[in-house]
Amino acid sequence: QKEVEQDPGPLSVPEGAIVSLNCTYSNSAFQYFMWYRQYSRKGPELLMYTYSSGNKEDGRFTAQVDKSSKYISLFIRDSQPSDSATYLCAMSGFGGSQGNLIFGKGTKLSVKP
Amino acid sequence: EPEVTQTPSHQVTQMGQEVILRCVPISNHLYFYWYRQILGQKVEFLVSFYNNEISEKSEIFDDQFSVERPDGSNFTLKIRSTKLEDSAMYFCASSEWTSGYTFGSGTRLTVV
């Protein structure tokens, strides 16, 4: 069983739509959960960083963590063409500075004008 | 906004040659990392570095790889004898104690 599973898409939505991106994981030791956005041939850019279960909101982005189900989500409200990118979930068992990140394969999102 | 800087952006090298990839982490960060991403694959952890020593490394990071912080600002990844399968994007990252990592834009390494 893979440690982190993420539907690679591609996912295509019209501008203004609500986007839901998800990852499942198998390792119950994971405590830190991140979402990164990656444009083609660029490095991952941190969007959201959460610890343990719960919700976190930042502008149009909401991250949810359900540790009991080993399931994390990223919601994008009022999606824009500039949101078109690959979204990577990542997680670790320790604080971001002490544990290596395990990444999902990424979901490619396209937001059409 | 502080950023992690990587050079070169693209490196082409012949199989068997040594390459050094360079990174300048964010100045007040204490933890440094190298990750790689083979085309179409996941981002994979290679090594983490703290207090001038390796704190963790993956199975990928074998004896052909080494890291160094030669001065107060640079952080390097050396591959001693490159193989075709080393072709990938290599990302440097840095972090403070509890924040998420900040990644650089990467070095695309092509081994021919």
mmCIF file of N, CA and C in Angstrom, chain B residues 1-108:
data_model
loop_
_atom_site.group_PDB
_atom_site.id
_atom_site.type_symbol
_atom_site.label_atom_id
_atom_site.label_comp_id
_atom_site.label_asym_id
_atom_site.label_seq_id
_atom_site.Cartn_x
_atom_site.Cartn_y
_atom_site.Cartn_z
ATOM 1 N N GLU B 1 9.644 38.925 -0.409
ATOM 2 C CA GLU B 1 9.474 37.589 0.166
ATOM 3 C C GLU B 1 10.804 36.826 0.037
ATOM 4 N N PRO B 2 11.327 36.330 1.165
ATOM 5 C CA PRO B 2 12.589 35.572 1.091
ATOM 6 C C PRO B 2 12.429 34.348 0.200
ATOM 7 N N GLU B 3 13.511 33.974 -0.489
ATOM 8 C CA GLU B 3 13.422 32.811 -1.344
ATOM 9 C C GLU B 3 14.686 31.976 -1.279
ATOM 10 N N VAL B 4 14.542 30.729 -1.689
ATOM 11 C CA VAL B 4 15.669 29.813 -1.808
ATOM 12 C C VAL B 4 16.149 29.883 -3.260
ATOM 13 N N THR B 5 17.424 30.102 -3.425
ATOM 14 C CA THR B 5 17.995 30.296 -4.766
ATOM 15 C C THR B 5 18.835 29.086 -5.149
ATOM 16 N N GLN B 6 18.610 28.573 -6.356
ATOM 17 C CA GLN B 6 19.372 27.426 -6.832
ATOM 18 C C GLN B 6 20.073 27.748 -8.146
ATOM 19 N N THR B 7 21.287 27.262 -8.265
ATOM 20 C CA THR B 7 22.038 27.398 -9.509
ATOM 21 C C THR B 7 22.784 26.106 -9.818
ATOM 22 N N PRO B 8 22.989 25.757 -11.093
ATOM 23 C CA PRO B 8 22.370 26.405 -12.247
ATOM 24 C C PRO B 8 20.918 25.977 -12.376
ATOM 25 N N SER B 9 20.184 26.590 -13.277
ATOM 26 C CA SER B 9 18.799 26.171 -13.492
ATOM 27 C C SER B 9 18.751 24.886 -14.321
ATOM 28 N N HIS B 10 19.756 24.707 -15.167
ATOM 29 C CA HIS B 10 19.829 23.502 -15.993
ATOM 30 C C HIS B 10 21.279 23.090 -16.136
ATOM 31 N N GLN B 11 21.534 21.811 -15.917
ATOM 32 C CA GLN B 11 22.890 21.271 -16.020
ATOM 33 C C GLN B 11 22.844 20.010 -16.878
ATOM 34 N N VAL B 12 23.673 19.997 -17.924
ATOM 35 C CA VAL B 12 23.810 18.794 -18.737
ATOM 36 C C VAL B 12 25.191 18.223 -18.472
ATOM 37 N N THR B 13 25.274 16.944 -18.210
ATOM 38 C CA THR B 13 26.551 16.337 -17.901
ATOM 39 C C THR B 13 26.628 14.952 -18.528
ATOM 40 N N GLN B 14 27.845 14.513 -18.759
ATOM 41 C CA GLN B 14 28.024 13.174 -19.307
ATOM 42 C C GLN B 14 28.025 12.144 -18.185
ATOM 43 N N MET B 15 27.528 10.976 -18.496
ATOM 44 C CA MET B 15 27.499 9.874 -17.543
ATOM 45 C C MET B 15 28.897 9.646 -16.975
ATOM 46 N N GLY B 16 28.975 9.476 -15.673
ATOM 47 C CA GLY B 16 30.248 9.251 -15.016
ATOM 48 C C GLY B 16 30.914 10.503 -14.493
ATOM 49 N N GLN B 17 30.432 11.656 -14.919
ATOM 50 C CA GLN B 17 31.011 12.916 -14.458
ATOM 51 C C GLN B 17 30.437 13.315 -13.105
ATOM 52 N N GLU B 18 31.184 14.148 -12.407
ATOM 53 C CA GLU B 18 30.730 14.699 -11.136
ATOM 54 C C GLU B 18 29.982 16.006 -11.373
ATOM 55 N N VAL B 19 28.908 16.202 -10.617
ATOM 56 C CA VAL B 19 28.197 17.476 -10.682
ATOM 57 C C VAL B 19 27.995 18.021 -9.270
ATOM 58 N N ILE B 20 27.972 19.324 -9.182
ATOM 59 C CA ILE B 20 27.672 19.998 -7.918
ATOM 60 C C ILE B 20 26.502 20.946 -8.156
ATOM 61 N N LEU B 21 25.450 20.737 -7.408
ATOM 62 C CA LEU B 21 24.286 21.608 -7.480
ATOM 63 C C LEU B 21 24.323 22.531 -6.269
ATOM 64 N N ARG B 22 24.033 23.807 -6.518
ATOM 65 C CA ARG B 22 24.212 24.800 -5.473
ATOM 66 C C ARG B 22 22.905 25.427 -5.048
ATOM 67 N N CYS B 23 22.853 25.807 -3.791
ATOM 68 C CA CYS B 23 21.635 26.358 -3.199
ATOM 69 C C CYS B 23 22.037 27.422 -2.181
ATOM 70 N N VAL B 24 21.261 28.498 -2.148
ATOM 71 C CA VAL B 24 21.385 29.477 -1.069
ATOM 72 C C VAL B 24 20.056 29.467 -0.328
ATOM 73 N N PRO B 25 20.021 28.870 0.863
ATOM 74 C CA PRO B 25 18.763 28.819 1.628
ATOM 75 C C PRO B 25 18.382 30.201 2.160
ATOM 76 N N ILE B 26 17.198 30.301 2.726
ATOM 77 C CA ILE B 26 16.763 31.532 3.378
ATOM 78 C C ILE B 26 17.643 31.768 4.603
ATOM 79 N N SER B 27 18.055 33.011 4.797
ATOM 80 C CA SER B 27 19.173 33.285 5.700
ATOM 81 C C SER B 27 18.919 32.894 7.158
ATOM 82 N N ASN B 28 17.707 33.003 7.671
ATOM 83 C CA ASN B 28 17.488 32.674 9.080
ATOM 84 C C ASN B 28 16.977 31.249 9.279
ATOM 85 N N HIS B 29 16.945 30.463 8.215
ATOM 86 C CA HIS B 29 16.514 29.070 8.346
ATOM 87 C C HIS B 29 17.672 28.208 8.829
ATOM 88 N N LEU B 30 17.315 27.168 9.559
ATOM 89 C CA LEU B 30 18.326 26.326 10.178
ATOM 90 C C LEU B 30 18.385 24.923 9.583
ATOM 91 N N TYR B 31 17.332 24.549 8.859
ATOM 92 C CA TYR B 31 17.232 23.185 8.354
ATOM 93 C C TYR B 31 17.241 23.235 6.839
ATOM 94 N N PHE B 32 17.974 22.332 6.243
ATOM 95 C CA PHE B 32 18.152 22.343 4.791
ATOM 96 C C PHE B 32 17.914 20.945 4.241
ATOM 97 N N TYR B 33 17.420 20.921 3.011
ATOM 98 C CA TYR B 33 17.005 19.647 2.426
ATOM 99 C C TYR B 33 17.314 19.634 0.934
ATOM 100 N N TRP B 34 17.457 18.417 0.432
ATOM 101 C CA TRP B 34 17.439 18.191 -1.002
ATOM 102 C C TRP B 34 16.360 17.163 -1.310
ATOM 103 N N TYR B 35 15.582 17.480 -2.340
ATOM 104 C CA TYR B 35 14.578 16.580 -2.873
ATOM 105 C C TYR B 35 14.828 16.456 -4.371
ATOM 106 N N ARG B 36 14.299 15.408 -4.967
ATOM 107 C CA ARG B 36 14.371 15.320 -6.417
ATOM 108 C C ARG B 36 13.022 14.878 -6.975
ATOM 109 N N GLN B 37 12.819 15.184 -8.252
ATOM 110 C CA GLN B 37 11.578 14.806 -8.929
ATOM 111 C C GLN B 37 11.942 14.334 -10.325
ATOM 112 N N ILE B 38 11.867 13.046 -10.531
ATOM 113 C CA ILE B 38 12.019 12.497 -11.873
ATOM 114 C C ILE B 38 10.772 12.859 -12.661
ATOM 115 N N LEU B 39 10.934 13.141 -13.934
ATOM 116 C CA LEU B 39 9.833 13.605 -14.773
ATOM 117 C C LEU B 39 8.618 12.686 -14.656
ATOM 118 N N GLY B 40 7.483 13.279 -14.269
ATOM 119 C CA GLY B 40 6.250 12.514 -14.154
ATOM 120 C C GLY B 40 6.095 11.736 -12.867
ATOM 121 N N GLN B 41 7.096 11.851 -11.979
ATOM 122 C CA GLN B 41 7.064 11.094 -10.726
ATOM 123 C C GLN B 41 6.858 12.023 -9.531
ATOM 124 N N LYS B 42 6.765 11.404 -8.356
ATOM 125 C CA LYS B 42 6.590 12.173 -7.125
ATOM 126 C C LYS B 42 7.865 12.922 -6.755
ATOM 127 N N VAL B 43 7.699 13.962 -5.993
ATOM 128 C CA VAL B 43 8.834 14.603 -5.341
ATOM 129 C C VAL B 43 9.324 13.662 -4.238
ATOM 130 N N GLU B 44 10.644 13.381 -4.253
ATOM 131 C CA GLU B 44 11.195 12.390 -3.320
ATOM 132 C C GLU B 44 12.258 13.030 -2.437
ATOM 133 N N PHE B 45 12.224 12.681 -1.182
ATOM 134 C CA PHE B 45 13.208 13.167 -0.223
ATOM 135 C C PHE B 45 14.568 12.510 -0.462
ATOM 136 N N LEU B 46 15.627 13.324 -0.394
ATOM 137 C CA LEU B 46 16.984 12.790 -0.468
ATOM 138 C C LEU B 46 17.680 12.880 0.894
ATOM 139 N N VAL B 47 17.753 14.098 1.442
ATOM 140 C CA VAL B 47 18.566 14.292 2.635
ATOM 141 C C VAL B 47 18.135 15.556 3.366
ATOM 142 N N SER B 48 18.290 15.521 4.686
ATOM 143 C CA SER B 48 18.094 16.728 5.496
ATOM 144 C C SER B 48 19.386 17.026 6.257
ATOM 145 N N PHE B 49 19.584 18.280 6.578
ATOM 146 C CA PHE B 49 20.876 18.742 7.098
ATOM 147 C C PHE B 49 20.616 19.788 8.154
ATOM 148 N N TYR B 50 21.222 19.604 9.314
ATOM 149 C CA TYR B 50 21.052 20.549 10.408
ATOM 150 C C TYR B 50 22.317 20.590 11.240
ATOM 151 N N ASN B 51 22.704 21.773 11.637
ATOM 152 C CA ASN B 51 23.860 21.927 12.521
ATOM 153 C C ASN B 51 25.104 21.273 11.916
ATOM 154 N N ASN B 52 25.256 21.483 10.628
ATOM 155 C CA ASN B 52 26.436 21.021 9.896
ATOM 156 C C ASN B 52 26.586 19.511 9.795
ATOM 157 N N GLU B 53 25.476 18.816 9.906
ATOM 158 C CA GLU B 53 25.553 17.385 9.669
ATOM 159 C C GLU B 53 24.228 16.861 9.128
ATOM 160 N N ILE B 54 24.316 15.703 8.482
ATOM 161 C CA ILE B 54 23.124 15.058 7.954
ATOM 162 C C ILE B 54 22.279 14.558 9.123
ATOM 163 N N SER B 55 20.979 14.915 9.111
ATOM 164 C CA SER B 55 20.096 14.440 10.163
ATOM 165 C C SER B 55 19.252 13.251 9.706
ATOM 166 N N GLU B 56 19.010 13.166 8.421
ATOM 167 C CA GLU B 56 18.234 12.051 7.881
ATOM 168 C C GLU B 56 18.539 11.915 6.394
ATOM 169 N N LYS B 57 18.526 10.694 5.890
ATOM 170 C CA LYS B 57 18.708 10.501 4.451
ATOM 171 C C LYS B 57 17.871 9.322 3.993
ATOM 172 N N SER B 58 17.535 9.331 2.718
ATOM 173 C CA SER B 58 16.721 8.264 2.158
ATOM 174 C C SER B 58 17.615 7.210 1.516
ATOM 175 N N GLU B 59 16.970 6.147 1.056
ATOM 176 C CA GLU B 59 17.706 5.069 0.383
ATOM 177 C C GLU B 59 18.332 5.548 -0.922
ATOM 178 N N ILE B 60 17.743 6.584 -1.513
ATOM 179 C CA ILE B 60 18.279 7.119 -2.766
ATOM 180 C C ILE B 60 19.659 7.729 -2.521
ATOM 181 N N PHE B 61 19.838 8.310 -1.364
ATOM 182 C CA PHE B 61 21.060 9.054 -1.036
ATOM 183 C C PHE B 61 22.146 8.067 -0.666
ATOM 184 N N ASP B 62 22.777 7.472 -1.699
ATOM 185 C CA ASP B 62 23.814 6.470 -1.440
ATOM 186 C C ASP B 62 25.191 7.142 -1.453
ATOM 187 N N ASP B 63 26.219 6.322 -1.525
ATOM 188 C CA ASP B 63 27.589 6.835 -1.416
ATOM 189 C C ASP B 63 27.983 7.763 -2.562
ATOM 190 N N GLN B 64 27.202 7.783 -3.622
ATOM 191 C CA GLN B 64 27.504 8.676 -4.736
ATOM 192 C C GLN B 64 27.101 10.115 -4.445
ATOM 193 N N PHE B 65 26.291 10.293 -3.410
ATOM 194 C CA PHE B 65 25.786 11.623 -3.071
ATOM 195 C C PHE B 65 26.494 12.154 -1.825
ATOM 196 N N SER B 66 26.681 13.441 -1.786
ATOM 197 C CA SER B 66 27.165 14.083 -0.569
ATOM 198 C C SER B 66 26.630 15.509 -0.518
ATOM 199 N N VAL B 67 26.543 16.042 0.684
ATOM 200 C CA VAL B 67 26.099 17.423 0.859
ATOM 201 C C VAL B 67 27.126 18.153 1.699
ATOM 202 N N GLU B 68 27.125 19.458 1.502
ATOM 203 C CA GLU B 68 28.094 20.278 2.211
ATOM 204 C C GLU B 68 27.527 21.672 2.397
ATOM 205 N N ARG B 69 27.914 22.284 3.506
ATOM 206 C CA ARG B 69 27.615 23.690 3.705
ATOM 207 C C ARG B 69 28.970 24.376 3.842
ATOM 208 N N PRO B 70 29.571 24.736 2.711
ATOM 209 C CA PRO B 70 30.967 25.193 2.722
ATOM 210 C C PRO B 70 31.179 26.534 3.405
ATOM 211 N N ASP B 71 30.111 27.342 3.487
ATOM 212 C CA ASP B 71 30.230 28.630 4.162
ATOM 213 C C ASP B 71 28.888 28.947 4.805
ATOM 214 N N GLY B 72 28.705 30.178 5.239
ATOM 215 C CA GLY B 72 27.487 30.494 5.971
ATOM 216 C C GLY B 72 26.238 30.635 5.134
ATOM 217 N N SER B 73 26.396 30.578 3.795
ATOM 218 C CA SER B 73 25.219 30.825 2.974
ATOM 219 C C SER B 73 24.906 29.713 1.990
ATOM 220 N N ASN B 74 25.908 28.987 1.506
ATOM 221 C CA ASN B 74 25.670 27.995 0.463
ATOM 222 C C ASN B 74 25.434 26.609 1.027
ATOM 223 N N PHE B 75 24.686 25.820 0.256
ATOM 224 C CA PHE B 75 24.404 24.431 0.605
ATOM 225 C C PHE B 75 24.466 23.658 -0.710
ATOM 226 N N THR B 76 25.349 22.671 -0.801
ATOM 227 C CA THR B 76 25.576 22.006 -2.079
ATOM 228 C C THR B 76 25.236 20.526 -2.022
ATOM 229 N N LEU B 77 24.858 20.011 -3.181
ATOM 230 C CA LEU B 77 24.653 18.579 -3.379
ATOM 231 C C LEU B 77 25.624 18.129 -4.457
ATOM 232 N N LYS B 78 26.452 17.138 -4.143
ATOM 233 C CA LYS B 78 27.398 16.614 -5.111
ATOM 234 C C LYS B 78 27.012 15.190 -5.479
ATOM 235 N N ILE B 79 27.037 14.918 -6.773
ATOM 236 C CA ILE B 79 26.875 13.555 -7.257
ATOM 237 C C ILE B 79 28.202 13.174 -7.896
ATOM 238 N N ARG B 80 28.846 12.168 -7.362
ATOM 239 C CA ARG B 80 30.231 11.874 -7.753
ATOM 240 C C ARG B 80 30.344 11.326 -9.167
ATOM 241 N N SER B 81 29.587 10.365 -9.501
ATOM 242 C CA SER B 81 29.674 9.708 -10.804
ATOM 243 C C SER B 81 28.257 9.527 -11.309
ATOM 244 N N THR B 82 27.802 10.470 -12.122
ATOM 245 C CA THR B 82 26.401 10.501 -12.495
ATOM 246 C C THR B 82 26.013 9.320 -13.378
ATOM 247 N N LYS B 83 24.765 8.896 -13.183
ATOM 248 C CA LYS B 83 24.181 7.829 -13.986
ATOM 249 C C LYS B 83 22.993 8.403 -14.749
ATOM 250 N N LEU B 84 22.575 7.704 -15.785
ATOM 251 C CA LEU B 84 21.437 8.186 -16.571
ATOM 252 C C LEU B 84 20.211 8.401 -15.689
ATOM 253 N N GLU B 85 20.021 7.498 -14.727
ATOM 254 C CA GLU B 85 18.838 7.569 -13.862
ATOM 255 C C GLU B 85 18.894 8.696 -12.838
ATOM 256 N N ASP B 86 19.999 9.424 -12.789
ATOM 257 C CA ASP B 86 20.070 10.610 -11.932
ATOM 258 C C ASP B 86 19.415 11.826 -12.585
ATOM 259 N N SER B 87 19.043 11.699 -13.842
ATOM 260 C CA SER B 87 18.368 12.803 -14.535
ATOM 261 C C SER B 87 17.046 13.104 -13.836
ATOM 262 N N ALA B 88 16.895 14.331 -13.383
ATOM 263 C CA ALA B 88 15.714 14.724 -12.614
ATOM 264 C C ALA B 88 15.800 16.215 -12.323
ATOM 265 N N MET B 89 14.724 16.743 -11.755
ATOM 266 C CA MET B 89 14.763 18.076 -11.140
ATOM 267 C C MET B 89 15.203 17.888 -9.697
ATOM 268 N N TYR B 90 16.173 18.675 -9.279
ATOM 269 C CA TYR B 90 16.649 18.619 -7.904
ATOM 270 C C TYR B 90 16.247 19.916 -7.208
ATOM 271 N N PHE B 91 15.536 19.756 -6.112
ATOM 272 C CA PHE B 91 15.040 20.911 -5.368
ATOM 273 C C PHE B 91 15.741 21.009 -4.025
ATOM 274 N N CYS B 92 16.193 22.189 -3.735
ATOM 275 C CA CYS B 92 16.692 22.512 -2.405
ATOM 276 C C CYS B 92 15.549 23.148 -1.629
ATOM 277 N N ALA B 93 15.501 22.935 -0.323
ATOM 278 C CA ALA B 93 14.477 23.549 0.518
ATOM 279 C C ALA B 93 15.095 23.903 1.857
ATOM 280 N N SER B 94 14.483 24.863 2.533
ATOM 281 C CA SER B 94 14.919 25.199 3.883
ATOM 282 C C SER B 94 13.716 25.502 4.746
ATOM 283 N N SER B 95 13.900 25.428 6.059
ATOM 284 C CA SER B 95 12.782 25.690 6.965
ATOM 285 C C SER B 95 13.280 26.186 8.310
ATOM 286 N N GLU B 96 12.376 26.877 8.998
ATOM 287 C CA GLU B 96 12.582 27.169 10.414
ATOM 288 C C GLU B 96 12.071 25.974 11.219
ATOM 289 N N TRP B 97 11.971 26.128 12.490
ATOM 290 C CA TRP B 97 11.648 24.987 13.347
ATOM 291 C C TRP B 97 10.285 24.393 13.038
ATOM 292 N N THR B 98 9.266 25.231 12.937
ATOM 293 C CA THR B 98 7.913 24.685 12.837
ATOM 294 C C THR B 98 7.185 25.058 11.554
ATOM 295 N N SER B 99 7.828 25.785 10.672
ATOM 296 C CA SER B 99 7.123 26.213 9.464
ATOM 297 C C SER B 99 7.252 25.169 8.370
ATOM 298 N N GLY B 100 6.400 25.311 7.358
ATOM 299 C CA GLY B 100 6.557 24.474 6.179
ATOM 300 C C GLY B 100 7.813 24.841 5.426
ATOM 301 N N TYR B 101 8.218 23.950 4.581
ATOM 302 C CA TYR B 101 9.452 24.162 3.829
ATOM 303 C C TYR B 101 9.242 25.214 2.743
ATOM 304 N N THR B 102 10.303 25.922 2.409
ATOM 305 C CA THR B 102 10.340 26.773 1.228
ATOM 306 C C THR B 102 11.284 26.124 0.227
ATOM 307 N N PHE B 103 10.760 25.852 -0.955
ATOM 308 C CA PHE B 103 11.553 25.204 -1.992
ATOM 309 C C PHE B 103 12.125 26.230 -2.954
ATOM 310 N N GLY B 104 13.268 25.902 -3.523
ATOM 311 C CA GLY B 104 13.809 26.673 -4.627
ATOM 312 C C GLY B 104 13.155 26.256 -5.932
ATOM 313 N N SER B 105 13.537 26.927 -7.004
ATOM 314 C CA SER B 105 12.949 26.644 -8.323
ATOM 315 C C SER B 105 13.534 25.406 -8.977
ATOM 316 N N GLY B 106 14.608 24.894 -8.421
ATOM 317 C CA GLY B 106 15.137 23.626 -8.900
ATOM 318 C C GLY B 106 16.258 23.747 -9.906
ATOM 319 N N THR B 107 17.033 22.679 -10.011
ATOM 320 C CA THR B 107 18.036 22.499 -11.064
ATOM 321 C C THR B 107 17.635 21.277 -11.861
ATOM 322 N N ARG B 108 17.485 21.478 -13.144
ATOM 323 C CA ARG B 108 17.161 20.332 -14.005
ATOM 324 C C ARG B 108 18.475 19.690 -14.431
#
